[in-house]
């Protein structure tokens, strides 16, 4: 049994860079290049993705942190400055997504762009960020699941470095970070395939919301560090249900609207 991985990537003088930050930044960089390439194919204005990144990234980080802190407020009341220590973990994806969507809606309105078209362009990049970012949770030994025995983990054919890192507080745990990362790889593949024959603006983004919500609902049920709405309700599961229903209804509405427009143009 080896020691857990050090959370610190590198230290020099008073400065410390954490693995958590490295994975997040790496995910952002890869996501940017993918989104920029898709934006060119969609004939969006040249600076669209750069602008969205400059405006949306800080808003998303702040909203992701505030969302997390809101549900873990007792941990921060005695030490408010610790709210700023995002490198230690504690960024809620749903909070970040809310911030990103609001930024996108406002930006698209000001630039006279279709929000749904832009959302389709960036949806795969959001998934890429989630795929890579979950490995920051791995390094921090967080976002893990309930206790399991080592035989279960070995039956999944997991490499030893993952099994060893899931040994936390004297027990092995579900690597829920890995489940979500792998689920999102599947989501990404589906989004890229559907992108080849998109039927209407918003289709890709709404498929992302639907598929992610299904996976997150299942995986959240395995976790031990869920943000709780009440004693028995996990906030991420509640939001997953809301997003799933909302995205399906919106998908039906946009698809029907597109079909009616096509029918009207033909007649």
PDB file of C-alpha atoms in Angstrom, residues 35-221:
ATOM      1  CA  UNK A  35     -14.863  25.124 -28.882  1.00  0.00           C
ATOM      2  CA  UNK A  36     -12.866  27.542 -31.022  1.00  0.00           C
ATOM      3  CA  UNK A  37     -12.638  25.029 -33.831  1.00  0.00           C
ATOM      4  CA  UNK A  38     -16.367  24.280 -33.634  1.00  0.00           C
ATOM      5  CA  UNK A  39     -17.133  28.020 -33.555  1.00  0.00           C
ATOM      6  CA  UNK A  40     -15.336  28.509 -36.867  1.00  0.00           C
ATOM      7  CA  UNK A  41     -17.372  25.721 -38.437  1.00  0.00           C
ATOM      8  CA  UNK A  42     -20.545  27.322 -37.090  1.00  0.00           C
ATOM      9  CA  UNK A  43     -19.479  30.684 -38.603  1.00  0.00           C
ATOM     10  CA  UNK A  44     -19.600  32.472 -35.239  1.00  0.00           C
ATOM     11  CA  UNK A  45     -17.745  35.794 -34.885  1.00  0.00           C
ATOM     12  CA  UNK A  46     -14.024  35.255 -34.425  1.00  0.00           C
ATOM     13  CA  UNK A  47     -13.740  36.376 -30.798  1.00  0.00           C
ATOM     14  CA  UNK A  48     -16.855  34.624 -29.502  1.00  0.00           C
ATOM     15  CA  UNK A  49     -15.129  31.821 -27.599  1.00  0.00           C
ATOM     16  CA  UNK A  50     -12.389  34.076 -26.222  1.00  0.00           C
ATOM     17  CA  UNK A  51     -14.993  36.535 -24.971  1.00  0.00           C
ATOM     18  CA  UNK A  52     -17.095  33.788 -23.418  1.00  0.00           C
ATOM     19  CA  UNK A  53     -14.018  32.393 -21.695  1.00  0.00           C
ATOM     20  CA  UNK A  54     -12.935  35.785 -20.349  1.00  0.00           C
ATOM     21  CA  UNK A  55     -16.403  36.595 -19.047  1.00  0.00           C
ATOM     22  CA  UNK A  56     -17.740  33.167 -18.255  1.00  0.00           C
ATOM     23  CA  UNK A  57     -14.754  31.543 -16.561  1.00  0.00           C
ATOM     24  CA  UNK A  58     -14.492  33.862 -13.542  1.00  0.00           C
ATOM     25  CA  UNK A  59     -18.279  33.942 -13.173  1.00  0.00           C
ATOM     26  CA  UNK A  60     -18.448  30.138 -13.323  1.00  0.00           C
ATOM     27  CA  UNK A  61     -15.682  29.687 -10.751  1.00  0.00           C
ATOM     28  CA  UNK A  62     -17.310  32.164  -8.387  1.00  0.00           C
ATOM     29  CA  UNK A  63     -20.772  30.655  -8.802  1.00  0.00           C
ATOM     30  CA  UNK A  64     -19.398  27.115  -8.435  1.00  0.00           C
ATOM     31  CA  UNK A  65     -17.678  28.107  -5.192  1.00  0.00           C
ATOM     32  CA  UNK A  66     -20.629  30.055  -3.787  1.00  0.00           C
ATOM     33  CA  UNK A  67     -22.978  27.171  -4.592  1.00  0.00           C
ATOM     34  CA  UNK A  68     -20.724  24.783  -2.667  1.00  0.00           C
ATOM     35  CA  UNK A  69     -20.197  27.151   0.267  1.00  0.00           C
ATOM     36  CA  UNK A  70     -23.937  27.801   0.542  1.00  0.00           C
ATOM     37  CA  UNK A  71     -24.607  24.143   1.296  1.00  0.00           C
ATOM     38  CA  UNK A  72     -21.550  23.760   3.534  1.00  0.00           C
ATOM     39  CA  UNK A  73     -21.884  27.078   5.333  1.00  0.00           C
ATOM     40  CA  UNK A  74     -21.091  25.783   8.863  1.00  0.00           C
ATOM     41  CA  UNK A  75     -17.607  24.832   7.635  1.00  0.00           C
ATOM     42  CA  UNK A  76     -16.825  28.429   6.659  1.00  0.00           C
ATOM     43  CA  UNK A  77     -18.516  30.567   9.300  1.00  0.00           C
ATOM     44  CA  UNK A  78     -15.547  30.461  11.678  1.00  0.00           C
ATOM     45  CA  UNK A  79     -12.999  30.922   8.883  1.00  0.00           C
ATOM     46  CA  UNK A  80     -14.507  33.013   6.059  1.00  0.00           C
ATOM     47  CA  UNK A  81     -11.141  33.456   4.329  1.00  0.00           C
ATOM     48  CA  UNK A  82     -11.067  29.724   3.618  1.00  0.00           C
ATOM     49  CA  UNK A  83     -13.824  30.375   1.069  1.00  0.00           C
ATOM     50  CA  UNK A  84     -11.072  31.688  -1.193  1.00  0.00           C
ATOM     51  CA  UNK A  85      -9.091  28.426  -1.042  1.00  0.00           C
ATOM     52  CA  UNK A  86     -10.592  26.856  -4.142  1.00  0.00           C
ATOM     53  CA  UNK A  87      -7.365  24.928  -4.779  1.00  0.00           C
ATOM     54  CA  UNK A  88      -8.326  22.674  -1.891  1.00  0.00           C
ATOM     55  CA  UNK A  89     -11.479  21.585  -3.740  1.00  0.00           C
ATOM     56  CA  UNK A  90     -15.081  22.563  -3.258  1.00  0.00           C
ATOM     57  CA  UNK A  91     -16.315  23.677  -6.677  1.00  0.00           C
ATOM     58  CA  UNK A  92     -19.824  22.455  -7.496  1.00  0.00           C
ATOM     59  CA  UNK A  93     -20.371  21.667 -11.175  1.00  0.00           C
ATOM     60  CA  UNK A  94     -24.033  22.628 -11.056  1.00  0.00           C
ATOM     61  CA  UNK A  95     -23.124  26.021  -9.611  1.00  0.00           C
ATOM     62  CA  UNK A  96     -20.539  26.564 -12.324  1.00  0.00           C
ATOM     63  CA  UNK A  97     -23.015  25.540 -15.002  1.00  0.00           C
ATOM     64  CA  UNK A  98     -25.578  28.024 -13.729  1.00  0.00           C
ATOM     65  CA  UNK A  99     -22.997  30.814 -13.894  1.00  0.00           C
ATOM     66  CA  UNK A 100     -21.863  29.790 -17.377  1.00  0.00           C
ATOM     67  CA  UNK A 101     -25.412  29.663 -18.772  1.00  0.00           C
ATOM     68  CA  UNK A 102     -26.354  33.060 -17.337  1.00  0.00           C
ATOM     69  CA  UNK A 103     -23.165  34.573 -18.765  1.00  0.00           C
ATOM     70  CA  UNK A 104     -23.874  32.980 -22.134  1.00  0.00           C
ATOM     71  CA  UNK A 105     -27.465  34.235 -22.241  1.00  0.00           C
ATOM     72  CA  UNK A 106     -26.429  37.816 -21.442  1.00  0.00           C
ATOM     73  CA  UNK A 107     -23.492  37.749 -23.856  1.00  0.00           C
ATOM     74  CA  UNK A 108     -25.520  36.336 -26.733  1.00  0.00           C
ATOM     75  CA  UNK A 109     -28.279  38.871 -26.190  1.00  0.00           C
ATOM     76  CA  UNK A 110     -25.817  41.760 -26.317  1.00  0.00           C
ATOM     77  CA  UNK A 111     -24.040  40.364 -29.378  1.00  0.00           C
ATOM     78  CA  UNK A 112     -27.306  39.429 -31.130  1.00  0.00           C
ATOM     79  CA  UNK A 113     -26.315  35.765 -31.330  1.00  0.00           C
ATOM     80  CA  UNK A 114     -28.440  32.664 -30.916  1.00  0.00           C
ATOM     81  CA  UNK A 115     -27.827  31.350 -27.413  1.00  0.00           C
ATOM     82  CA  UNK A 116     -28.854  27.850 -28.460  1.00  0.00           C
ATOM     83  CA  UNK A 117     -26.397  27.844 -31.353  1.00  0.00           C
ATOM     84  CA  UNK A 118     -23.547  29.012 -29.122  1.00  0.00           C
ATOM     85  CA  UNK A 119     -24.550  26.505 -26.436  1.00  0.00           C
ATOM     86  CA  UNK A 120     -24.346  23.701 -29.008  1.00  0.00           C
ATOM     87  CA  UNK A 121     -20.854  24.827 -29.964  1.00  0.00           C
ATOM     88  CA  UNK A 122     -19.495  24.845 -26.405  1.00  0.00           C
ATOM     89  CA  UNK A 123     -21.377  21.798 -25.028  1.00  0.00           C
ATOM     90  CA  UNK A 124     -18.635  19.270 -25.904  1.00  0.00           C
ATOM     91  CA  UNK A 125     -16.055  21.558 -24.277  1.00  0.00           C
ATOM     92  CA  UNK A 126     -18.069  21.644 -21.051  1.00  0.00           C
ATOM     93  CA  UNK A 127     -18.022  17.848 -21.002  1.00  0.00           C
ATOM     94  CA  UNK A 128     -14.274  17.800 -21.695  1.00  0.00           C
ATOM     95  CA  UNK A 129     -13.727  20.080 -18.707  1.00  0.00           C
ATOM     96  CA  UNK A 130     -15.756  17.720 -16.529  1.00  0.00           C
ATOM     97  CA  UNK A 131     -13.919  14.634 -17.794  1.00  0.00           C
ATOM     98  CA  UNK A 132     -10.517  16.105 -16.972  1.00  0.00           C
ATOM     99  CA  UNK A 133     -11.532  18.078 -13.898  1.00  0.00           C
ATOM    100  CA  UNK A 134     -12.740  14.981 -12.038  1.00  0.00           C
ATOM    101  CA  UNK A 135      -9.135  13.812 -11.886  1.00  0.00           C
ATOM    102  CA  UNK A 136      -8.462  16.795  -9.663  1.00  0.00           C
ATOM    103  CA  UNK A 137     -10.931  15.201  -7.245  1.00  0.00           C
ATOM    104  CA  UNK A 138      -8.895  12.002  -7.547  1.00  0.00           C
ATOM    105  CA  UNK A 139      -5.707  13.783  -6.488  1.00  0.00           C
ATOM    106  CA  UNK A 140      -7.531  15.451  -3.591  1.00  0.00           C
ATOM    107  CA  UNK A 141      -9.163  12.168  -2.506  1.00  0.00           C
ATOM    108  CA  UNK A 142     -12.613  13.740  -2.666  1.00  0.00           C
ATOM    109  CA  UNK A 143     -15.887  13.108  -4.499  1.00  0.00           C
ATOM    110  CA  UNK A 144     -15.560   9.417  -3.642  1.00  0.00           C
ATOM    111  CA  UNK A 145     -18.299   6.944  -2.843  1.00  0.00           C
ATOM    112  CA  UNK A 146     -19.371   4.558  -0.153  1.00  0.00           C
ATOM    113  CA  UNK A 147     -17.124   1.908   1.366  1.00  0.00           C
ATOM    114  CA  UNK A 148     -16.424  -1.190  -0.721  1.00  0.00           C
ATOM    115  CA  UNK A 149     -13.953  -4.041  -0.330  1.00  0.00           C
ATOM    116  CA  UNK A 150     -10.771  -4.288  -2.329  1.00  0.00           C
ATOM    117  CA  UNK A 151     -12.080  -7.352  -4.164  1.00  0.00           C
ATOM    118  CA  UNK A 152     -14.836  -5.230  -5.694  1.00  0.00           C
ATOM    119  CA  UNK A 153     -12.358  -2.659  -6.979  1.00  0.00           C
ATOM    120  CA  UNK A 154     -10.122  -5.390  -8.345  1.00  0.00           C
ATOM    121  CA  UNK A 155     -13.109  -6.957 -10.103  1.00  0.00           C
ATOM    122  CA  UNK A 156     -13.458  -3.687 -12.061  1.00  0.00           C
ATOM    123  CA  UNK A 157      -9.944  -4.239 -13.424  1.00  0.00           C
ATOM    124  CA  UNK A 158      -8.833  -0.891 -12.064  1.00  0.00           C
ATOM    125  CA  UNK A 159      -5.118  -0.096 -12.047  1.00  0.00           C
ATOM    126  CA  UNK A 160      -3.453  -0.232  -8.658  1.00  0.00           C
ATOM    127  CA  UNK A 161      -2.796   3.525  -8.512  1.00  0.00           C
ATOM    128  CA  UNK A 162      -6.568   4.178  -8.527  1.00  0.00           C
ATOM    129  CA  UNK A 163      -7.316   1.433  -6.015  1.00  0.00           C
ATOM    130  CA  UNK A 164      -4.599   2.698  -3.674  1.00  0.00           C
ATOM    131  CA  UNK A 165      -5.823   6.285  -3.908  1.00  0.00           C
ATOM    132  CA  UNK A 166      -9.335   5.144  -2.996  1.00  0.00           C
ATOM    133  CA  UNK A 167      -8.059   3.868   0.356  1.00  0.00           C
ATOM    134  CA  UNK A 168      -9.286   6.705   2.553  1.00  0.00           C
ATOM    135  CA  UNK A 169      -9.632   6.821   6.331  1.00  0.00           C
ATOM    136  CA  UNK A 170      -8.911   3.120   6.680  1.00  0.00           C
ATOM    137  CA  UNK A 171     -11.276   1.817   4.001  1.00  0.00           C
ATOM    138  CA  UNK A 172     -11.669   1.476   0.247  1.00  0.00           C
ATOM    139  CA  UNK A 173     -14.329   3.531  -1.516  1.00  0.00           C
ATOM    140  CA  UNK A 174     -16.209   3.667  -4.804  1.00  0.00           C
ATOM    141  CA  UNK A 175     -14.136   5.769  -7.262  1.00  0.00           C
ATOM    142  CA  UNK A 176     -17.154   7.869  -8.179  1.00  0.00           C
ATOM    143  CA  UNK A 177     -14.869  10.489  -9.705  1.00  0.00           C
ATOM    144  CA  UNK A 178     -13.893   7.809 -12.235  1.00  0.00           C
ATOM    145  CA  UNK A 179     -17.470   6.715 -12.868  1.00  0.00           C
ATOM    146  CA  UNK A 180     -18.438  10.272 -13.741  1.00  0.00           C
ATOM    147  CA  UNK A 181     -15.355  10.849 -15.883  1.00  0.00           C
ATOM    148  CA  UNK A 182     -16.032   7.674 -17.882  1.00  0.00           C
ATOM    149  CA  UNK A 183     -19.746   8.449 -18.179  1.00  0.00           C
ATOM    150  CA  UNK A 184     -18.887  11.860 -19.593  1.00  0.00           C
ATOM    151  CA  UNK A 185     -16.557  10.311 -22.154  1.00  0.00           C
ATOM    152  CA  UNK A 186     -19.595   8.429 -23.432  1.00  0.00           C
ATOM    153  CA  UNK A 187     -21.627  11.656 -23.400  1.00  0.00           C
ATOM    154  CA  UNK A 188     -18.889  13.423 -25.382  1.00  0.00           C
ATOM    155  CA  UNK A 189     -18.858  10.718 -28.057  1.00  0.00           C
ATOM    156  CA  UNK A 190     -22.635  10.968 -28.447  1.00  0.00           C
ATOM    157  CA  UNK A 191     -22.510  14.767 -28.709  1.00  0.00           C
ATOM    158  CA  UNK A 192     -19.846  14.672 -31.397  1.00  0.00           C
ATOM    159  CA  UNK A 193     -21.778  12.070 -33.374  1.00  0.00           C
ATOM    160  CA  UNK A 194     -25.060  13.991 -33.171  1.00  0.00           C
ATOM    161  CA  UNK A 195     -23.233  17.204 -34.139  1.00  0.00           C
ATOM    162  CA  UNK A 196     -22.685  15.793 -37.615  1.00  0.00           C
ATOM    163  CA  UNK A 197     -26.416  15.955 -38.334  1.00  0.00           C
ATOM    164  CA  UNK A 198     -27.789  18.562 -35.954  1.00  0.00           C
ATOM    165  CA  UNK A 199     -31.480  19.124 -36.600  1.00  0.00           C
ATOM    166  CA  UNK A 200     -32.019  22.389 -34.698  1.00  0.00           C
ATOM    167  CA  UNK A 201     -30.204  24.910 -32.518  1.00  0.00           C
ATOM    168  CA  UNK A 202     -30.067  23.691 -28.921  1.00  0.00           C
ATOM    169  CA  UNK A 203     -30.136  19.989 -29.745  1.00  0.00           C
ATOM    170  CA  UNK A 204     -26.542  19.258 -28.703  1.00  0.00           C
ATOM    171  CA  UNK A 205     -26.673  21.269 -25.487  1.00  0.00           C
ATOM    172  CA  UNK A 206     -29.982  19.749 -24.406  1.00  0.00           C
ATOM    173  CA  UNK A 207     -28.723  16.219 -25.093  1.00  0.00           C
ATOM    174  CA  UNK A 208     -25.717  17.059 -22.928  1.00  0.00           C
ATOM    175  CA  UNK A 209     -27.936  18.255 -20.078  1.00  0.00           C
ATOM    176  CA  UNK A 210     -30.142  15.170 -20.325  1.00  0.00           C
ATOM    177  CA  UNK A 211     -27.363  12.588 -20.455  1.00  0.00           C
ATOM    178  CA  UNK A 212     -25.232  14.266 -17.817  1.00  0.00           C
ATOM    179  CA  UNK A 213     -28.228  14.514 -15.480  1.00  0.00           C
ATOM    180  CA  UNK A 214     -28.978  10.792 -15.818  1.00  0.00           C
ATOM    181  CA  UNK A 215     -25.397   9.832 -15.017  1.00  0.00           C
ATOM    182  CA  UNK A 216     -25.037  12.347 -12.220  1.00  0.00           C
ATOM    183  CA  UNK A 217     -28.259  11.197 -10.544  1.00  0.00           C
ATOM    184  CA  UNK A 218     -26.974   7.603 -10.385  1.00  0.00           C
ATOM    185  CA  UNK A 219     -23.421   8.475  -9.369  1.00  0.00           C
ATOM    186  CA  UNK A 220     -24.521  10.991  -6.747  1.00  0.00           C
ATOM    187  CA  UNK A 221     -26.397   8.217  -4.976  1.00  0.00           C
TER     188      UNK A 221
END
